[in-house]
mmCIF file with all atom_site columns, C-alpha atoms in Angstrom:
data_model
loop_
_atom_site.group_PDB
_atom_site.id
_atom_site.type_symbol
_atom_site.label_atom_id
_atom_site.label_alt_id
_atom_site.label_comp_id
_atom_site.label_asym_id
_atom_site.label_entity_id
_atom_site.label_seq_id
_atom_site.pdbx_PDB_ins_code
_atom_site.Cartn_x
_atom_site.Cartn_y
_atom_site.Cartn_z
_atom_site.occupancy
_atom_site.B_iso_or_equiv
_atom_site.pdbx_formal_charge
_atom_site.auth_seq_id
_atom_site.auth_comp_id
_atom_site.auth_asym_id
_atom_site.auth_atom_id
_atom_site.pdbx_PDB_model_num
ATOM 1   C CA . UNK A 1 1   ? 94.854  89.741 44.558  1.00 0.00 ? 906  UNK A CA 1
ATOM 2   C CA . UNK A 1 2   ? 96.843  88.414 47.362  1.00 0.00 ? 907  UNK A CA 1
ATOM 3   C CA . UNK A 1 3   ? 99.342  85.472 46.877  1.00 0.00 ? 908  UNK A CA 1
ATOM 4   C CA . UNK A 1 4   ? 98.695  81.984 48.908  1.00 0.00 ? 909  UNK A CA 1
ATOM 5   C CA . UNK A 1 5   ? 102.809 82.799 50.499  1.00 0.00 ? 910  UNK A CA 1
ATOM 6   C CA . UNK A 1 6   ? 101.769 86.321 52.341  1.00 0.00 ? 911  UNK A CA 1
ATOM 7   C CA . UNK A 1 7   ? 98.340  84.904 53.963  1.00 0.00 ? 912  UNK A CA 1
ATOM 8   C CA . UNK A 1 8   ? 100.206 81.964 55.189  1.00 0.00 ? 913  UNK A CA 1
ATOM 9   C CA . UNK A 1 9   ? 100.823 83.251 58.745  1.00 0.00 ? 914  UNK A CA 1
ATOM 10  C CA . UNK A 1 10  ? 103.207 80.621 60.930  1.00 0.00 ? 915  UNK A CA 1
ATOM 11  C CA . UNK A 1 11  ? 102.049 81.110 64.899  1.00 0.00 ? 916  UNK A CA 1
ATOM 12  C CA . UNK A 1 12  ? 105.157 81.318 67.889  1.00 0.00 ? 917  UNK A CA 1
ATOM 13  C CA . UNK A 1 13  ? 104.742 77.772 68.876  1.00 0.00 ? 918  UNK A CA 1
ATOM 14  C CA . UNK A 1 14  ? 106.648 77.389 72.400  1.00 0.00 ? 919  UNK A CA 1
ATOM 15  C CA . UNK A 1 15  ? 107.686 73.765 73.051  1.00 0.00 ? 920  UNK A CA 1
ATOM 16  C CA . UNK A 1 16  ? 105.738 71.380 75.280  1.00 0.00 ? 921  UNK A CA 1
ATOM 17  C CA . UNK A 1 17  ? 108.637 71.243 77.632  1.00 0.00 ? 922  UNK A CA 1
ATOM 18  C CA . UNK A 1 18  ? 109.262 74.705 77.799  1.00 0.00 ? 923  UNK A CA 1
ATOM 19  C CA . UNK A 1 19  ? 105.510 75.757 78.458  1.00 0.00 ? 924  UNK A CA 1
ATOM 20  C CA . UNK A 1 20  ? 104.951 73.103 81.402  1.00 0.00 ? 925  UNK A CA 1
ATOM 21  C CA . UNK A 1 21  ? 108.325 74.362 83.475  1.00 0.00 ? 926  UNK A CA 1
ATOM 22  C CA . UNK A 1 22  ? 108.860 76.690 85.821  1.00 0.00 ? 927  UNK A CA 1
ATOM 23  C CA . UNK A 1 23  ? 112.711 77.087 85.010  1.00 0.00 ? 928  UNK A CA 1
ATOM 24  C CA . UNK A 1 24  ? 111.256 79.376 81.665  1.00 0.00 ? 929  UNK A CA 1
ATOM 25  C CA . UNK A 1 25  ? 109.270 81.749 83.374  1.00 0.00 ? 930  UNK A CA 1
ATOM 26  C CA . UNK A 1 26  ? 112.364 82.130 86.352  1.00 0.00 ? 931  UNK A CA 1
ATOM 27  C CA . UNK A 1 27  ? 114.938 83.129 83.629  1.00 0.00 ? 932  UNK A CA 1
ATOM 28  C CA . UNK A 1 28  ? 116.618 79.429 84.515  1.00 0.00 ? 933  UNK A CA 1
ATOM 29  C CA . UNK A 1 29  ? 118.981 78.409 81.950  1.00 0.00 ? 934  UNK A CA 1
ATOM 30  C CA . UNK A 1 30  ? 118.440 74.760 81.051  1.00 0.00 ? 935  UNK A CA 1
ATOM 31  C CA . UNK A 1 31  ? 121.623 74.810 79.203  1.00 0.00 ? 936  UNK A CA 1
ATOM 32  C CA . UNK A 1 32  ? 124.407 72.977 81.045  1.00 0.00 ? 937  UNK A CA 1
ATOM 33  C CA . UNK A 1 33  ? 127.107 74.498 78.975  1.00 0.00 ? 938  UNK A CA 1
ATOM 34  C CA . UNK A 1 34  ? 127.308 77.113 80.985  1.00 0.00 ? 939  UNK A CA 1
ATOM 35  C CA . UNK A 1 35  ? 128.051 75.559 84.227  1.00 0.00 ? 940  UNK A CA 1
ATOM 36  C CA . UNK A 1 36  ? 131.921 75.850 85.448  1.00 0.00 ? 941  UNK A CA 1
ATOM 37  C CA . UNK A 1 37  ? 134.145 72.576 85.175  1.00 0.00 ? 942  UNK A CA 1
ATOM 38  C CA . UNK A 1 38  ? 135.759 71.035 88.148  1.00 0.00 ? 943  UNK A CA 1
ATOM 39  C CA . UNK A 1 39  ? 139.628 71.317 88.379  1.00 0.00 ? 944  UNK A CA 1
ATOM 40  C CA . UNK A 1 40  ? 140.943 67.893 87.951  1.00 0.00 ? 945  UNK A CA 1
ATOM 41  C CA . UNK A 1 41  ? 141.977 65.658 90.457  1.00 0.00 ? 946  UNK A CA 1
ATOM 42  C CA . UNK A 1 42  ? 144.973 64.873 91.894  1.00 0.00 ? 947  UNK A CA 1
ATOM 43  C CA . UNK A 1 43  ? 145.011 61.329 92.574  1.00 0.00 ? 948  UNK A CA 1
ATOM 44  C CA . UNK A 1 44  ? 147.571 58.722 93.226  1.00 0.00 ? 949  UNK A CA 1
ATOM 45  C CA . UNK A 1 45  ? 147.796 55.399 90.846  1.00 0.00 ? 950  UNK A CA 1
ATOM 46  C CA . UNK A 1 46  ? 149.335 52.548 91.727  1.00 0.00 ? 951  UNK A CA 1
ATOM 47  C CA . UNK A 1 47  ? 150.737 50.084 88.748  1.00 0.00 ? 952  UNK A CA 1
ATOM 48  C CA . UNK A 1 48  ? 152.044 46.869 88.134  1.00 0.00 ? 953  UNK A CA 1
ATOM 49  C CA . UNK A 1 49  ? 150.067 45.179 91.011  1.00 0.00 ? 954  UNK A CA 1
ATOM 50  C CA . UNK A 1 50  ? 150.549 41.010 91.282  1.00 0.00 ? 955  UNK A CA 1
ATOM 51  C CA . UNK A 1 51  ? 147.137 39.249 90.505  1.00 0.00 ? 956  UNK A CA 1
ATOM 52  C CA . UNK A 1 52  ? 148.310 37.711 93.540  1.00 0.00 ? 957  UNK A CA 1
ATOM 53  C CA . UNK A 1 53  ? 147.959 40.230 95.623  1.00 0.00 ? 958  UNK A CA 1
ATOM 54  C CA . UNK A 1 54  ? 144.506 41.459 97.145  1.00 0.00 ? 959  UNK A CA 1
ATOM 55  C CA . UNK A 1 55  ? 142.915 44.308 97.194  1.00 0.00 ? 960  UNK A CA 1
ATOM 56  C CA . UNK A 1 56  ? 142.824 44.309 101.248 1.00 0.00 ? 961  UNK A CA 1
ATOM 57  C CA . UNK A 1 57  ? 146.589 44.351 100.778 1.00 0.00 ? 962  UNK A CA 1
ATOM 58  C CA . UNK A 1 58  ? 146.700 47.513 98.891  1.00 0.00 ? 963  UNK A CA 1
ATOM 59  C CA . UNK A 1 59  ? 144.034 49.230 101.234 1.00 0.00 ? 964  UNK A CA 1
ATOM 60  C CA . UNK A 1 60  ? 146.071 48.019 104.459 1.00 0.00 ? 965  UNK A CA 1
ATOM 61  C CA . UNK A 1 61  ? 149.172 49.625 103.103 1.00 0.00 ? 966  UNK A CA 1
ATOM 62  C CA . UNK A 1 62  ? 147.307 52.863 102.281 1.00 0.00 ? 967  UNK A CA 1
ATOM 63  C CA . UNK A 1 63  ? 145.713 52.923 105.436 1.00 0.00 ? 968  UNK A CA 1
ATOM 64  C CA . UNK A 1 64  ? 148.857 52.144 107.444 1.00 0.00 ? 969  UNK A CA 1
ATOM 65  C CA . UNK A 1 65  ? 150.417 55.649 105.601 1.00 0.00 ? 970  UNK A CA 1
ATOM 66  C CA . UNK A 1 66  ? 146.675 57.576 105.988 1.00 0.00 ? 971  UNK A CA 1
ATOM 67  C CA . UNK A 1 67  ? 146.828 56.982 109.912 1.00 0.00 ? 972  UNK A CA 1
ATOM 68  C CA . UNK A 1 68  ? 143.964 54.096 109.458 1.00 0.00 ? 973  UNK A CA 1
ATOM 69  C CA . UNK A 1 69  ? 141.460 56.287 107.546 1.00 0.00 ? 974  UNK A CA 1
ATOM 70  C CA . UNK A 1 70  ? 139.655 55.133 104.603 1.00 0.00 ? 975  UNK A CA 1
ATOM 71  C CA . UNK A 1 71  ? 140.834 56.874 101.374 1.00 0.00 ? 976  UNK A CA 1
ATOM 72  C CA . UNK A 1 72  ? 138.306 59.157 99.740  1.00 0.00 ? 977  UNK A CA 1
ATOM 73  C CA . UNK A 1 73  ? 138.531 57.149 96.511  1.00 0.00 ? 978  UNK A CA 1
ATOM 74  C CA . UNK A 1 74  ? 139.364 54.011 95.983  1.00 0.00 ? 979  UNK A CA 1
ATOM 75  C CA . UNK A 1 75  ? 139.130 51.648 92.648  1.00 0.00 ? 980  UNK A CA 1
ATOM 76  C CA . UNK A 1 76  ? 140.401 48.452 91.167  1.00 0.00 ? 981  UNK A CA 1
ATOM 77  C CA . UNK A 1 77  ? 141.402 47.895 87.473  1.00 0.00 ? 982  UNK A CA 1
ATOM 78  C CA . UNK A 1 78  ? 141.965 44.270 86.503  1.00 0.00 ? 983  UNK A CA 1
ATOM 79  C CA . UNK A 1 79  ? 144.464 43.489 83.083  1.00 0.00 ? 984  UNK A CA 1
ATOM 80  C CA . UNK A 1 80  ? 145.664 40.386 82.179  1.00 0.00 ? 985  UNK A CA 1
ATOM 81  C CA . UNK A 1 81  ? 149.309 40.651 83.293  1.00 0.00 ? 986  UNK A CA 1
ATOM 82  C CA . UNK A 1 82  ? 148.834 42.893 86.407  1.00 0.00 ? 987  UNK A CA 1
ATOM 83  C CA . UNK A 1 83  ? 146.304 45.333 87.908  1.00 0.00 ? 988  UNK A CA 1
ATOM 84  C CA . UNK A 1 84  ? 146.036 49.037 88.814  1.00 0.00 ? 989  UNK A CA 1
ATOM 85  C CA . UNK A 1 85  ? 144.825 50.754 91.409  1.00 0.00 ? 990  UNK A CA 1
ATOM 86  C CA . UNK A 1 86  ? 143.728 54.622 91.945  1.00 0.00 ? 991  UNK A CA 1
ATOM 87  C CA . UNK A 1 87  ? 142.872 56.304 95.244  1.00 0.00 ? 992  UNK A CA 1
ATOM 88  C CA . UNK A 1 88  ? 142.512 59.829 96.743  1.00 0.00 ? 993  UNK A CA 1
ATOM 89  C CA . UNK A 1 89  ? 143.337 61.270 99.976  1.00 0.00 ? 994  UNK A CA 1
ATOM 90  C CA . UNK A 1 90  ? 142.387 64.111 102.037 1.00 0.00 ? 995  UNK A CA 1
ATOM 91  C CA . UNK A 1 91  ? 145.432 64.836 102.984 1.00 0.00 ? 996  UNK A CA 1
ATOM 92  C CA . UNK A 1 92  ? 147.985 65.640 99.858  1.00 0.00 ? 997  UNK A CA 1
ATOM 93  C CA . UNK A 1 93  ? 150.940 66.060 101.777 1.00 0.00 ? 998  UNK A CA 1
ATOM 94  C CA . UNK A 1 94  ? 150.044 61.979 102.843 1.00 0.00 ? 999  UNK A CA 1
ATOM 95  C CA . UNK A 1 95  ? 149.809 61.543 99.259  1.00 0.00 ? 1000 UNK A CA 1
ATOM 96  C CA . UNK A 1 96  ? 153.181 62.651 98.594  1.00 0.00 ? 1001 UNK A CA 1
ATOM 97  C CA . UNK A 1 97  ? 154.437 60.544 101.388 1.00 0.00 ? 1002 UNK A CA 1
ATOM 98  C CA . UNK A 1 98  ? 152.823 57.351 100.074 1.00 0.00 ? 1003 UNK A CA 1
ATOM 99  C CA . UNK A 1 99  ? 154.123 57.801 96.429  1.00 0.00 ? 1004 UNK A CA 1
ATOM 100 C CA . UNK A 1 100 ? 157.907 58.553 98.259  1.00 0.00 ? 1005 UNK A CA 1
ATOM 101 C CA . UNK A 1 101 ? 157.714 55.524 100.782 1.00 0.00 ? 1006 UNK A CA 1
ATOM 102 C CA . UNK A 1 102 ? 156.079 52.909 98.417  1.00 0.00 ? 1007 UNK A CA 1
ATOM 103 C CA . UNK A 1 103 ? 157.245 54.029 94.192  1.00 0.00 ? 1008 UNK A CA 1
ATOM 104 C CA . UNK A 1 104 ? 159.495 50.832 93.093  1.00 0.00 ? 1009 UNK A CA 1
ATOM 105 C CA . UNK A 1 105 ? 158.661 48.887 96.625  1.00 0.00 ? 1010 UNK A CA 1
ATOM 106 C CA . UNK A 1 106 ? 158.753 45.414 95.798  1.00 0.00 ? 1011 UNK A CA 1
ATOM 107 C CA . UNK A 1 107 ? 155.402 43.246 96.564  1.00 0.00 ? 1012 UNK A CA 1
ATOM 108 C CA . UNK A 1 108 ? 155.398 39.622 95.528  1.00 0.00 ? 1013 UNK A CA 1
ATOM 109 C CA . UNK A 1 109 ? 158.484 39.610 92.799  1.00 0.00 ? 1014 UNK A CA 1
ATOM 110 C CA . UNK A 1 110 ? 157.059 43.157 91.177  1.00 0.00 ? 1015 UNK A CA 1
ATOM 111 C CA . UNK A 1 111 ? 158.062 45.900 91.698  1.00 0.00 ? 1016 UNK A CA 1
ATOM 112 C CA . UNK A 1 112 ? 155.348 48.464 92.268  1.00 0.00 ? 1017 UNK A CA 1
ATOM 113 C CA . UNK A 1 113 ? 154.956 51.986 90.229  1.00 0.00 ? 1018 UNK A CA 1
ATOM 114 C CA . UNK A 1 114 ? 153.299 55.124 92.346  1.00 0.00 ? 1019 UNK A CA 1
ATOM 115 C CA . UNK A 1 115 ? 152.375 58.036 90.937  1.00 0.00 ? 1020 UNK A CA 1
ATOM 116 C CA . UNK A 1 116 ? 150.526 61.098 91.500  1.00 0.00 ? 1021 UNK A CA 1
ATOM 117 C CA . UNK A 1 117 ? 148.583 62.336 88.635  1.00 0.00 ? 1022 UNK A CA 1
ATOM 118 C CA . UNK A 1 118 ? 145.438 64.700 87.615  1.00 0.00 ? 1023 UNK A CA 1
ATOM 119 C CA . UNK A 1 119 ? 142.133 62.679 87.048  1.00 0.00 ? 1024 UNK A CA 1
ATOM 120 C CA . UNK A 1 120 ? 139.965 64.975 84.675  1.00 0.00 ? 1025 UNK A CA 1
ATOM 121 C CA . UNK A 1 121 ? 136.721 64.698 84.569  1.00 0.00 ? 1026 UNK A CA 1
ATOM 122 C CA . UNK A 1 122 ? 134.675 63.044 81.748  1.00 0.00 ? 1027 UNK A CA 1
ATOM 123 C CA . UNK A 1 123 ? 132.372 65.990 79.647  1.00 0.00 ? 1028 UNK A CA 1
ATOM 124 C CA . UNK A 1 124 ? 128.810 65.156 80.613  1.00 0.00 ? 1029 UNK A CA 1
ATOM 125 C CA . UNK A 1 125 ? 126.812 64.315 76.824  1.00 0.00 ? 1030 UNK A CA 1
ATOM 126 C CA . UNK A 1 126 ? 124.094 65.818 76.209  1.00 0.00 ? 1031 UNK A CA 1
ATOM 127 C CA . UNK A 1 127 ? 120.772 63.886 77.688  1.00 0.00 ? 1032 UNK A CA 1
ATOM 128 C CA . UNK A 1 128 ? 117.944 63.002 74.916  1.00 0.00 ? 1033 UNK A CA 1
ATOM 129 C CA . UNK A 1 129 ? 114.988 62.370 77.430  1.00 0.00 ? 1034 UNK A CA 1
ATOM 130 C CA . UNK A 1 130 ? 112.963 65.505 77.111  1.00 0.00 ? 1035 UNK A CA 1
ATOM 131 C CA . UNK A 1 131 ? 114.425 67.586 74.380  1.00 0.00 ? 1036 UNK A CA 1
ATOM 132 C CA . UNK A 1 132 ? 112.884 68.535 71.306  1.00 0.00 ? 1037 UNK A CA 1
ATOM 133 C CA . UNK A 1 133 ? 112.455 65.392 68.833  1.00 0.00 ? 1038 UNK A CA 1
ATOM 134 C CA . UNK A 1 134 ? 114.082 63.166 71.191  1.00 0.00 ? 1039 UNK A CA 1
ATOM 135 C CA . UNK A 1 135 ? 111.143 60.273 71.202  1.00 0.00 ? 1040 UNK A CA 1
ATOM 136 C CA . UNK A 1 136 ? 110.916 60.725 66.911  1.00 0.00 ? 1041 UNK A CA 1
ATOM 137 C CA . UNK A 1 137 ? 114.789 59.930 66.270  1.00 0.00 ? 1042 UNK A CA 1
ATOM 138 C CA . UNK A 1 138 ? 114.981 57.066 68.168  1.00 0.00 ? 1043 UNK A CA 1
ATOM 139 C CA . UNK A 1 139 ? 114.561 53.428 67.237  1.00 0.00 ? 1044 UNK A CA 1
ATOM 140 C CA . UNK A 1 140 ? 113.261 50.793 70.180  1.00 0.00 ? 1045 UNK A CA 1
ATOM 141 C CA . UNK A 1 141 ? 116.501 50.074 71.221  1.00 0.00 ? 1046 UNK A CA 1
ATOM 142 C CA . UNK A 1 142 ? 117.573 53.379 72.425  1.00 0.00 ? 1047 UNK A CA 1
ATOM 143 C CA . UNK A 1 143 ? 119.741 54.373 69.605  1.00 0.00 ? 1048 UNK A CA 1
ATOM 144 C CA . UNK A 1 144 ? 118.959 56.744 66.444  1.00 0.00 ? 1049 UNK A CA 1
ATOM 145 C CA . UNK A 1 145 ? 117.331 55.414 63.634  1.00 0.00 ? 1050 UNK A CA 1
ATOM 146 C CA . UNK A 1 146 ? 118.307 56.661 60.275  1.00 0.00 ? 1051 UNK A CA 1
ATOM 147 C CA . UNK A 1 147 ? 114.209 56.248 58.826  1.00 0.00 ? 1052 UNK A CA 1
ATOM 148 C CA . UNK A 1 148 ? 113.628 59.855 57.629  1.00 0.00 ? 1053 UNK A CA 1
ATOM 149 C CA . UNK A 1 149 ? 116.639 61.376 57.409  1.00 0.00 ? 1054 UNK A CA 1
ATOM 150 C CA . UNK A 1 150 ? 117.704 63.518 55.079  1.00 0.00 ? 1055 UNK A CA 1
ATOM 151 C CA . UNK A 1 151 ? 121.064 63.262 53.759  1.00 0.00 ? 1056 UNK A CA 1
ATOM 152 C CA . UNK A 1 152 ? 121.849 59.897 54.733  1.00 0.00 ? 1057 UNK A CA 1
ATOM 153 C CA . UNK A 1 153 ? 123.520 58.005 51.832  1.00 0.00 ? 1058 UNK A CA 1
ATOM 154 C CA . UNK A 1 154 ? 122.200 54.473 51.162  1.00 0.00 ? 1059 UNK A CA 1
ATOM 155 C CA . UNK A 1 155 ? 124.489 52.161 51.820  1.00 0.00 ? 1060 UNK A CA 1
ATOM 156 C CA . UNK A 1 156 ? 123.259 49.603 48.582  1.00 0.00 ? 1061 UNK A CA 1
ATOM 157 C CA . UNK A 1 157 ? 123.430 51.902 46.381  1.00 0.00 ? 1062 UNK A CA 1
ATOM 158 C CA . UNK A 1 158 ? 124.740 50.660 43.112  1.00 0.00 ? 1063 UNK A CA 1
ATOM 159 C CA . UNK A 1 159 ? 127.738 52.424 40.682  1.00 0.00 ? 1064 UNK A CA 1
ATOM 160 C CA . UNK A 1 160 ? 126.140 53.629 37.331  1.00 0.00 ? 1065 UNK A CA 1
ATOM 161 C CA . UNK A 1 161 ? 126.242 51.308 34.519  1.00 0.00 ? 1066 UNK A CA 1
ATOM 162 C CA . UNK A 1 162 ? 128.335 51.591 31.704  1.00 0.00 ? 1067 UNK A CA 1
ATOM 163 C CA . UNK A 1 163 ? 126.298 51.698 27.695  1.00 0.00 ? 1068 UNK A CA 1
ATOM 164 C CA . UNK A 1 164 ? 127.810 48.237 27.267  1.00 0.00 ? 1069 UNK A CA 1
ATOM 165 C CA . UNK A 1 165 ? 126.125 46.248 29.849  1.00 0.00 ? 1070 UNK A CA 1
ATOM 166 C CA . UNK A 1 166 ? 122.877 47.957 29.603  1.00 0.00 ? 1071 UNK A CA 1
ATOM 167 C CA . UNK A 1 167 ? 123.044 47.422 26.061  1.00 0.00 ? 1072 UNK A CA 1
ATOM 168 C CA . UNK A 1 168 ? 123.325 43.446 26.873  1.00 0.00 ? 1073 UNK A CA 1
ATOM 169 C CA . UNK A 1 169 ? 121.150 43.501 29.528  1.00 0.00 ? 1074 UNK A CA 1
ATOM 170 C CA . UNK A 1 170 ? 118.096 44.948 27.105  1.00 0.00 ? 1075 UNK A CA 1
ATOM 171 C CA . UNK A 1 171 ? 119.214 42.564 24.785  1.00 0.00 ? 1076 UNK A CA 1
ATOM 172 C CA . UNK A 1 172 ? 119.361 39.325 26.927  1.00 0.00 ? 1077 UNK A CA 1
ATOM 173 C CA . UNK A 1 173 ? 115.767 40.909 27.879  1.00 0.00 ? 1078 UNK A CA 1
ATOM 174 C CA . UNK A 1 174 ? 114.363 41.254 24.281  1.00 0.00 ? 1079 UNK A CA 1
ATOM 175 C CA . UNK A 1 175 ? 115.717 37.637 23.695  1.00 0.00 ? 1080 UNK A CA 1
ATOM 176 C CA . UNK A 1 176 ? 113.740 35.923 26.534  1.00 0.00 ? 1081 UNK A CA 1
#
């Protein structure tokens, strides 16, 4: 007599996303692990800017050392004290230049900081759209929902009792 376990035969089920795709059948690797990083980039930051000062100020005086070009890249961070700026050339030798002419220039009673430095790039997270189980482990609001986990502790859980206090508490129940 055969057991229920050894007639209990569990099919090759290929997922939905993987049957409808070409990228499976081409040998396509939808893994992006495997894709080479870019080198980081060498970029040149600007600190201690007045809140006085305006951003077409710091663009004219990188243009005036770029021979009137637009930078590459070009962004403004606002503090509360003073604000920072980070740009990229084409030309690194004008980079150099810029960080030589304009490092401790004053501008407005500061005195500005210039630096060069490497600007690495952020690791790309995973995406959840389309992988296995992504539409089940989510709540409406985009983020995971802990219903049906295994695993997860519950956060009301109680400490054990001690004999004493359920001793009182059946009492104070036989009593009402």
């Amino acid at each position: 007599m055969e057991t229920q376990g050894s007639r209990h035969h569990v099919t090759s089920y290929r997922r939905r996303d993987l049957r409808n795709s070409l990228e499976s059948r081409l040998g396509m690797e939808r893994d992006r692990r495997n894709v080479p990083t870019e080198p980081p980039k060498k970029r040149v930051k600007i600190k201690d800017i007045p809140l006085s000062v305006s951003d077409f100020t710091i663009e004219d005086l990188i243009k005036a050392s770029n021979d009137d070009t637009d930078p590459v890249y070009i962004k403004f961070y606002d503090n509360k004290e003073s604000r920072t700026c980070i740009f990229e050339l084409t030309d690194k030798g004008k980079m150099e230049s810029f960080v030589q002419h304009y490092n401790n220039h004053q501008l407005d009673d500061a005195l500005l900081q210039v630096e060069i430095f490497e600007q690495h790039r952020k690791p790309n997270r995973p995406k959840s759209h389309g992988s296995y189980g992504s539409h089940y482990n989510r709540s409406q609001h985009g983020r995971p929902s802990n219903s049906g986990r295994r695993g997860v502790a519950n956060k009301t859980k109680e400490k054990p009792k001690s004999i004493e206090d359920l001793d009182a508490e059946l009492d104070a129940y036989m009593k009402s």
